[in-house]
Coordinates of C-alpha atoms and ligand atoms in Angstrom, one line a residue:
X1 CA 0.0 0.0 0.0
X2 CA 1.3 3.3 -1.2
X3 CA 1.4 6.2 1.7
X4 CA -1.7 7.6 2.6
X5 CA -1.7 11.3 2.9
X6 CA -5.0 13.0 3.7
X7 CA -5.8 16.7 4.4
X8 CA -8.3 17.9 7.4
X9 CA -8.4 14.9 8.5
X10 CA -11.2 13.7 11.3
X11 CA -9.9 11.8 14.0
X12 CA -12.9 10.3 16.0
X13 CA -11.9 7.0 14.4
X14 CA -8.0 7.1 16.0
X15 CA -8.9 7.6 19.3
X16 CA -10.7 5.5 22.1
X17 CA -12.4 8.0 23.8
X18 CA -14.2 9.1 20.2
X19 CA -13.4 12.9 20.8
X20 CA -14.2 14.5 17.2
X21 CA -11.0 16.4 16.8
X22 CA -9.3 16.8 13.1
X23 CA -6.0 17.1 12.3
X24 CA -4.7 19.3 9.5
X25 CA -2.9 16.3 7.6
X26 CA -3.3 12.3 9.0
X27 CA -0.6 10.4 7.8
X28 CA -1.2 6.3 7.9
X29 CA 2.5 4.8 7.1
X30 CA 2.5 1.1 6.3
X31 CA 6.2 0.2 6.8
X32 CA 10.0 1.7 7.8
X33 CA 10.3 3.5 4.2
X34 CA 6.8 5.2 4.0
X35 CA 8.4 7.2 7.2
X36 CA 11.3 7.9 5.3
X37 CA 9.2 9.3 2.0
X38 CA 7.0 10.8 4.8
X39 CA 10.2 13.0 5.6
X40 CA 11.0 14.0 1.8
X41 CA 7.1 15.8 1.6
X42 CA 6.9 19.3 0.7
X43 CA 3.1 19.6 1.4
X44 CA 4.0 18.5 5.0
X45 CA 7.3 19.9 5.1
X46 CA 8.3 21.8 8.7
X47 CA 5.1 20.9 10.3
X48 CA 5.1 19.4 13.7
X49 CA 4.3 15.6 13.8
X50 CA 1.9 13.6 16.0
X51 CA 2.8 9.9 16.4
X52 CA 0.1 7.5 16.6
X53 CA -0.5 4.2 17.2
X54 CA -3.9 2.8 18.3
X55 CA -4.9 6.1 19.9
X56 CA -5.7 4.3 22.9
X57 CA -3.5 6.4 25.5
X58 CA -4.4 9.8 24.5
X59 CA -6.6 12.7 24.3
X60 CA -7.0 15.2 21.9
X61 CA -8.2 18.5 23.8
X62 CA -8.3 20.7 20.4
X63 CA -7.7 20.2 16.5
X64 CA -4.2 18.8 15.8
X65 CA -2.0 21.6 13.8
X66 CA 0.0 19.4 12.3
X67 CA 0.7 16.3 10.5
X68 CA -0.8 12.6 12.8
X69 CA 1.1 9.7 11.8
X70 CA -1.0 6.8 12.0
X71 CA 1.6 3.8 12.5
X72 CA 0.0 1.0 10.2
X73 CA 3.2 -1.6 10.1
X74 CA 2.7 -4.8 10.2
X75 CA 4.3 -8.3 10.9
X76 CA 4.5 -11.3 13.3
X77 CA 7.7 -13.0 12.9
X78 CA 9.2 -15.5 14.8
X79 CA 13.2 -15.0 15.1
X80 CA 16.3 -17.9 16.0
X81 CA 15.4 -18.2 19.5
X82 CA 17.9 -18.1 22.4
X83 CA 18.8 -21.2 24.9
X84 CA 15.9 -19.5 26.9
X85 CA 13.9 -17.5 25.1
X86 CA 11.2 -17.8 22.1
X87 CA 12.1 -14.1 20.3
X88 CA 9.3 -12.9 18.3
X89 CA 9.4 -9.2 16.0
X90 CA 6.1 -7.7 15.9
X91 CA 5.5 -4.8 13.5
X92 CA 4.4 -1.5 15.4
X93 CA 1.0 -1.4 13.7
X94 CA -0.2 -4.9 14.8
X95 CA -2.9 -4.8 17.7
X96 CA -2.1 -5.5 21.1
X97 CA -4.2 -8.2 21.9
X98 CA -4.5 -10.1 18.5
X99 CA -0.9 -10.8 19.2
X100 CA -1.2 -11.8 22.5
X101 CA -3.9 -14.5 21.4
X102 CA -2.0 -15.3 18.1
X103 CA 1.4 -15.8 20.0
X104 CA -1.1 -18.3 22.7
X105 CA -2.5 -20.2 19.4
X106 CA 1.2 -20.5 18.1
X107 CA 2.0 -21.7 21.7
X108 CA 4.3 -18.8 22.4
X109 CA 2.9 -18.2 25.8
X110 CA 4.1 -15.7 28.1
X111 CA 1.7 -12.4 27.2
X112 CA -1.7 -13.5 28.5
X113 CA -1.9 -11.3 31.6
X114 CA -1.2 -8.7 29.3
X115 CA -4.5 -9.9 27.6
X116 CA -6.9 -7.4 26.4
X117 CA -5.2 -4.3 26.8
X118 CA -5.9 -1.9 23.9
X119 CA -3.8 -0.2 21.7
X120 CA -1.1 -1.4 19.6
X121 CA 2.4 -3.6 19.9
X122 CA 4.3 0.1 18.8
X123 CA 2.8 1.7 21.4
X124 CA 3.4 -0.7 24.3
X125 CA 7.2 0.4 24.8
X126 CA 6.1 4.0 25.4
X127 CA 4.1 3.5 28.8
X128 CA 5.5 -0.1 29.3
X129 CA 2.5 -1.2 29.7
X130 CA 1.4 -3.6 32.4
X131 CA -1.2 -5.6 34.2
X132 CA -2.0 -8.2 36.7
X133 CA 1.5 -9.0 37.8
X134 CA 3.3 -8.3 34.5
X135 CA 4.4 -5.2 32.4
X136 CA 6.0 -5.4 29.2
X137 CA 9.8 -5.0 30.6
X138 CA 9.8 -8.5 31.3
X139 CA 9.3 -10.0 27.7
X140 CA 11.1 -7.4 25.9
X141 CA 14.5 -7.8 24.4
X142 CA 14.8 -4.9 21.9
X143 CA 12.8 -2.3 19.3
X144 CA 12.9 -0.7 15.8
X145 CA 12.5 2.9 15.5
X146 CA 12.9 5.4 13.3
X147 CA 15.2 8.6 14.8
X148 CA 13.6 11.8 13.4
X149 CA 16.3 13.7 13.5
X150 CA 19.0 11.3 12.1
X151 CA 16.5 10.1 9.7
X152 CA 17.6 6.4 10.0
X153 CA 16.2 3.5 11.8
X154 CA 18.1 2.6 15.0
X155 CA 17.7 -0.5 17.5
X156 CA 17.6 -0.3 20.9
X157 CA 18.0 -2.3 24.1
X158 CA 15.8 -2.9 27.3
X159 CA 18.7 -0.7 29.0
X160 CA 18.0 1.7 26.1
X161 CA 14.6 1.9 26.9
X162 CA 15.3 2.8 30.7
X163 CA 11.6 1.1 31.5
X164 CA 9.9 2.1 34.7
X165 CA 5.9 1.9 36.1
X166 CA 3.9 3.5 33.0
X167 CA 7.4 4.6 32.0
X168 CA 10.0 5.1 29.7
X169 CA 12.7 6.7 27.7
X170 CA 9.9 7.9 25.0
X171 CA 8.3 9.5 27.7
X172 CA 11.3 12.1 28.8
X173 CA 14.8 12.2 27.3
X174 CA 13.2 10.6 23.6
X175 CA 10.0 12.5 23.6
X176 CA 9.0 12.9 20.0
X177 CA 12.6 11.9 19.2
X178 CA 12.2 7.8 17.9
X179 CA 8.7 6.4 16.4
X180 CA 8.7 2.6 17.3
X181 CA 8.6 0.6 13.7
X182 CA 8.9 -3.3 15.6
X183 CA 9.0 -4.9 18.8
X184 CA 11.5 -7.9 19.7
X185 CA 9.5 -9.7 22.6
X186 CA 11.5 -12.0 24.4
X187 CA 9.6 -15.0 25.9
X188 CA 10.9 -18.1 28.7
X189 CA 10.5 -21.1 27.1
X190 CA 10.1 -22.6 30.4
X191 CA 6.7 -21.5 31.0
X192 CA 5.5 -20.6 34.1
X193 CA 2.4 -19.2 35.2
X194 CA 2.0 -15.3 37.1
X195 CA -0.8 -15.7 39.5
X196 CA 0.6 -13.1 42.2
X197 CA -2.2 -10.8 41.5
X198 CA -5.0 -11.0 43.8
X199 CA -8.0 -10.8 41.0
X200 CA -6.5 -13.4 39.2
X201 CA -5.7 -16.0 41.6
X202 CA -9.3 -15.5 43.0
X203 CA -10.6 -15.6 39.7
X204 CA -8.8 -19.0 39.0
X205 CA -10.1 -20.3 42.4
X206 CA -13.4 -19.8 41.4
X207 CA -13.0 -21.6 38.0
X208 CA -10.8 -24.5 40.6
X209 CA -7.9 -24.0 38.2
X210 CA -5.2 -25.2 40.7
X211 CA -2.8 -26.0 37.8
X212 CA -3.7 -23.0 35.2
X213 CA -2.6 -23.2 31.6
X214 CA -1.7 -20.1 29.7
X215 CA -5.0 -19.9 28.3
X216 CA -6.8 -20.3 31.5
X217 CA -5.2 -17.3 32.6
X218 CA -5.6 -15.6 29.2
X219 CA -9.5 -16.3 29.8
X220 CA -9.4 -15.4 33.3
X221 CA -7.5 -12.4 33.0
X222 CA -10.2 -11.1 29.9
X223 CA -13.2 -12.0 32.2
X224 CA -11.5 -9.6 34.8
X225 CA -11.3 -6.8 32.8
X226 CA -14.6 -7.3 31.0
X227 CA -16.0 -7.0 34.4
X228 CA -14.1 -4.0 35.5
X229 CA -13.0 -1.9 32.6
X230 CA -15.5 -0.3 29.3
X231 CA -15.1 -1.4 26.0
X232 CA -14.0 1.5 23.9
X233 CA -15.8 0.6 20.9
X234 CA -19.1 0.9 23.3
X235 CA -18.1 3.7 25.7
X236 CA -15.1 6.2 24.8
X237 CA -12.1 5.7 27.3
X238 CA -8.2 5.6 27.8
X239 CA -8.1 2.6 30.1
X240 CA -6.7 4.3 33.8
X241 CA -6.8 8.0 33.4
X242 CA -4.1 8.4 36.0
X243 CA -1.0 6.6 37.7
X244 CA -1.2 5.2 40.9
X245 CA 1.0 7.6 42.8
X246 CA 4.0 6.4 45.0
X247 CA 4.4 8.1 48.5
X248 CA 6.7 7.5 51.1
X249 CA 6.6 5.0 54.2
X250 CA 5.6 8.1 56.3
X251 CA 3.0 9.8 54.3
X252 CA 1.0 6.2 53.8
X253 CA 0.9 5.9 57.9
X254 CA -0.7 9.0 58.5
X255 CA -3.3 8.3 55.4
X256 CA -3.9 4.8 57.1
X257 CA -4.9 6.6 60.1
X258 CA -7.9 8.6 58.7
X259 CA -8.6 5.9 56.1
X260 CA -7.7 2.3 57.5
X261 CA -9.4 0.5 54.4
X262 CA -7.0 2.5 51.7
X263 CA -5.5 0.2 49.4
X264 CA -1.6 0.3 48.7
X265 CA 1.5 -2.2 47.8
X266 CA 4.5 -1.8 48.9
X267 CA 7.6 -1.1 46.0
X268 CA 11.2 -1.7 45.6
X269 CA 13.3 0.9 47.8
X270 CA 10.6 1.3 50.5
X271 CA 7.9 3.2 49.2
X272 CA 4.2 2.7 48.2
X273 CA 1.8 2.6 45.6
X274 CA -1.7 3.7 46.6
X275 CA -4.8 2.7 44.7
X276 CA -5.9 5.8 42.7
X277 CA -9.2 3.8 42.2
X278 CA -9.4 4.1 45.8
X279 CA -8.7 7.5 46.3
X280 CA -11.3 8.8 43.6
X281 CA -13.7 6.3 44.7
X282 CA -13.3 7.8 48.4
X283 CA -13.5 11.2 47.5
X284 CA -16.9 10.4 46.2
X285 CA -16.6 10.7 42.4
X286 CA -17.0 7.1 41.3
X287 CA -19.6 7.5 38.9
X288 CA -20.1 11.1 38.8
X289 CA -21.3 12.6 35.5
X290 CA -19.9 16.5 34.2
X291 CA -21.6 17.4 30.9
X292 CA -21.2 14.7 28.7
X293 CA -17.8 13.3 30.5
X294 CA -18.1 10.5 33.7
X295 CA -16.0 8.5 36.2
X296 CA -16.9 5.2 35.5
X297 CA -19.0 3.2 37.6
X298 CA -17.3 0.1 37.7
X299 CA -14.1 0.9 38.1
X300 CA -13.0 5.0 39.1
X301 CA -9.8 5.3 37.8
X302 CA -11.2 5.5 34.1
X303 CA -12.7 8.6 33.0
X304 CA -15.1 8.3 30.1
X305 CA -17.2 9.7 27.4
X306 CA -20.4 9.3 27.7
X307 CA -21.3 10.5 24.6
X308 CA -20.4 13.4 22.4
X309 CA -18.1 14.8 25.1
X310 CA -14.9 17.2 23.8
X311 CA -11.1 16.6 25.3
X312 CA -11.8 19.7 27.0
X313 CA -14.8 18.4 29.1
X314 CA -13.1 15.3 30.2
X315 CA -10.0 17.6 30.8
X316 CA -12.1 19.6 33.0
X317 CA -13.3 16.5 35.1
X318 CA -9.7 15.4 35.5
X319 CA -9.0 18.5 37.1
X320 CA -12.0 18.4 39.2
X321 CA -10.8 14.6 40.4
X322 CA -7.4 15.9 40.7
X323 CA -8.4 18.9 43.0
X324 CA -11.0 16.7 45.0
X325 CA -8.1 13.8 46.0
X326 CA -5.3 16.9 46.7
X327 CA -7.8 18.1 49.4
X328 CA -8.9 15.0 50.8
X329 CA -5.8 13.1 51.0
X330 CA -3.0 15.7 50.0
X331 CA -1.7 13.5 46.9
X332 CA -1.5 14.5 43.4
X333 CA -2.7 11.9 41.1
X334 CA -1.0 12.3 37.7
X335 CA -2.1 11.7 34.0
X336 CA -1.4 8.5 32.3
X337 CA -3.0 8.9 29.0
X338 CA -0.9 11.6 26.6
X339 CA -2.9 14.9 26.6
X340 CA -2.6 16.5 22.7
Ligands
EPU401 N1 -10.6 0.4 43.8 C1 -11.7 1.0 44.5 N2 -12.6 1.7 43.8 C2 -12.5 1.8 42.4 C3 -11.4 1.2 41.8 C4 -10.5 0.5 42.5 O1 -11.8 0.8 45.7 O2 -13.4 2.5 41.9 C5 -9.7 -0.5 44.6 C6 -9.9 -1.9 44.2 O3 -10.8 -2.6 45.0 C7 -8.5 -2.5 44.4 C8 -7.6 -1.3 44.1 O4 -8.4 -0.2 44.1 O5 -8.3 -2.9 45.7 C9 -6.9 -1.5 42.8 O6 -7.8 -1.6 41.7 P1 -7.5 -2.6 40.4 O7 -7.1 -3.9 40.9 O8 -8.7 -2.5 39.5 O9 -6.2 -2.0 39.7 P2 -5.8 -0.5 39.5 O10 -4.6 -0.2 40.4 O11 -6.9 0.4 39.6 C10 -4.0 -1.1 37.7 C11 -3.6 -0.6 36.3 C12 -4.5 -1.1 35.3 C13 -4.4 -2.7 35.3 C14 -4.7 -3.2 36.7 C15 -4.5 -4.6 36.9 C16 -2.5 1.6 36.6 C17 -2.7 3.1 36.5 N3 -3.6 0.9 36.3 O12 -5.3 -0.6 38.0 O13 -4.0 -0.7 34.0 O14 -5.2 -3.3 34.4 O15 -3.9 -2.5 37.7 O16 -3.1 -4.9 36.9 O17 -1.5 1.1 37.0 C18 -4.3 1.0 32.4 O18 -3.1 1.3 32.6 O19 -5.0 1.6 31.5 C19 -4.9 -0.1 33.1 C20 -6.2 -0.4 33.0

């Protein structure tokens, strides 16, 4: 497919909360070299560039000056694996979860309480994403991406990538910098199954899987977040609107005296990570409705759009959560999703 240049573009279809912004060009690039002959433009020459993958982490709060590239490459390839690892390449543009359940079919296990999350295998790097007892970090050996201003493609490492919680090198140092082209997963041969995570061993219990399979879990894990979390497709959304924030030893003592049912887990190097959830849900938002933007009812942590709401009004019910949790509990609860 030859690149796909379009002008005024709308992009209700590239995002998951289905705000109705436009962008002034949309880009969709199908491979490595459609980047590069994106570069040699003159219609589109000097204008700032949005990176896109499956618009699932974002929110557009106005119409998008410049040029959105839509990452469209493709590819599932499995590579000369390593005495310990089965190493698959996954072109940026391939969706999150079809991999995950193609990779279980090809029994390449090791993804499956990653199951379900939305987006795409491009964007995955970015916020390291991560669920029920896994993020990304641990299945990655190494990514293609295209350096803007060197104007070549580049690999990179999982030091390269300096991978934290929701975090990563793309996010700060690399910001706009690299667009992600493939993925290199990196998964133990020697299986073994993650059931740390509370939902999912209960979950397991009550299906008396005592010895689950990858696909139990898969299936377990998908009937989780069917219960908790909205389907896109049905109600707009960006999956957790914020971070769980991370306070000191100190500060979580004090909340646990005025709120002995908070929920936190302790981290590496002494400190905690409280349950935004929690915290919205206790400050009395969970479900509250501004306009045409909500907290969700089953779960408070995602904000979404209940129809025909802007960026802005979600934007101004963030800040309303925001504000709310700062003066009950003193903690600042930080954006996940990218706000454009
Ligand atoms: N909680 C409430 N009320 C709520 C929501 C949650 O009391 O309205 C409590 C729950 O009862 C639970 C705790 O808060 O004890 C944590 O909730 P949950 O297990 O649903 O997980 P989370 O911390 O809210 C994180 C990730 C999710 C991921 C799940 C499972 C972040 C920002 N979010 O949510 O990731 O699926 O854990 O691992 O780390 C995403 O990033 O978009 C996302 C959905």
């Amino acid at each position: 497919m030859p690149l796909q240049l379009v002008e005024n573009a709308s992009l209700k279809p590239y995002n998951s909360f289905g705000v109705d912004a436009r962008a002034a060009f949309l880009a969709r690039v199908a491979s490595d070299e459609q980047l590069a002959e994106l570069e040699s433009l003159p219609a589109v020459a000097g204008l700032p560039r949005l990176i896109l993958g499956g618009g699932s982490n974002l929110l557009f709060t106005g119409d998008v000056e410049g040029v959105v590239v839509k990452i469209e490459i493709p590819g599932l390839a499995e590579l000369e694996p390593s005495d310990t690892h089965w190493r698959i390449e996954v072109g940026a543009g391939e969706n999150w979860h079809a991999t995950v359940e193609r990779l279980l079919a090809l029994d390449r296990p090791g993804l499956e309480n990653l199951a379900l999350i939305p987006g795409q295998a491009g964007a995955a790097p970015i916020q390291n994403i991560g669920a029920y007892g896994i993020e990304l970090a641990e299945r990655f050996e190494s990514l293609r991406a295209w350096d803007v201003s060197q104007r070549r493609v580049v690999q990179m490492s999982l030091a390269d990538c300096n991978f934290g919680y929701r975090d990563s090198v793309f996010k700060h140092a690399l910001a706009g910098a690299r667009v992600i082209t493939g993925v290199t997963l990196a998964l133990p041969r020697q299986w073994q199954p993650v059931t740390s995570y509370v939902d999912v061993a209960s979950e397991l219990k009550a299906r008396a899987l005592t010895r689950p399979t990858a696909r139990d879990i898969f299936d377990a894990v998908v009937a989780i977040r069917c219960r908790k979390l909205p389907d896109p497709v049905l109600i707009g959304n960006a999956g957790s609107f914020f971070k769980n924030p991370v306070v000191a030893r100190e500060k979580l003592n004090e909340l646990l005296q005025h709120f002995p049912s908070l929920v936190s887990y302790p981290m590496p190097g002494g400190r905690f990570k409280l349950a935004a959830g929690w915290l919205i849900d206790a400050a009395g938002l969970k479900g509250a409705t501004r306009g045409r933007a909500g907290v969700y009812e089953k779960q408070a942590l995602v904000l979404v759009n209940r129809g025909g709401a802007t960026g802005r009004e979600i934007l101004a019910l963030a800040r309303e959560v925001q504000e709310k949790v700062a003066a009950k509990f003193g903690v600042l609860l930080e954006p996940e999703p990218v706000i454009v």
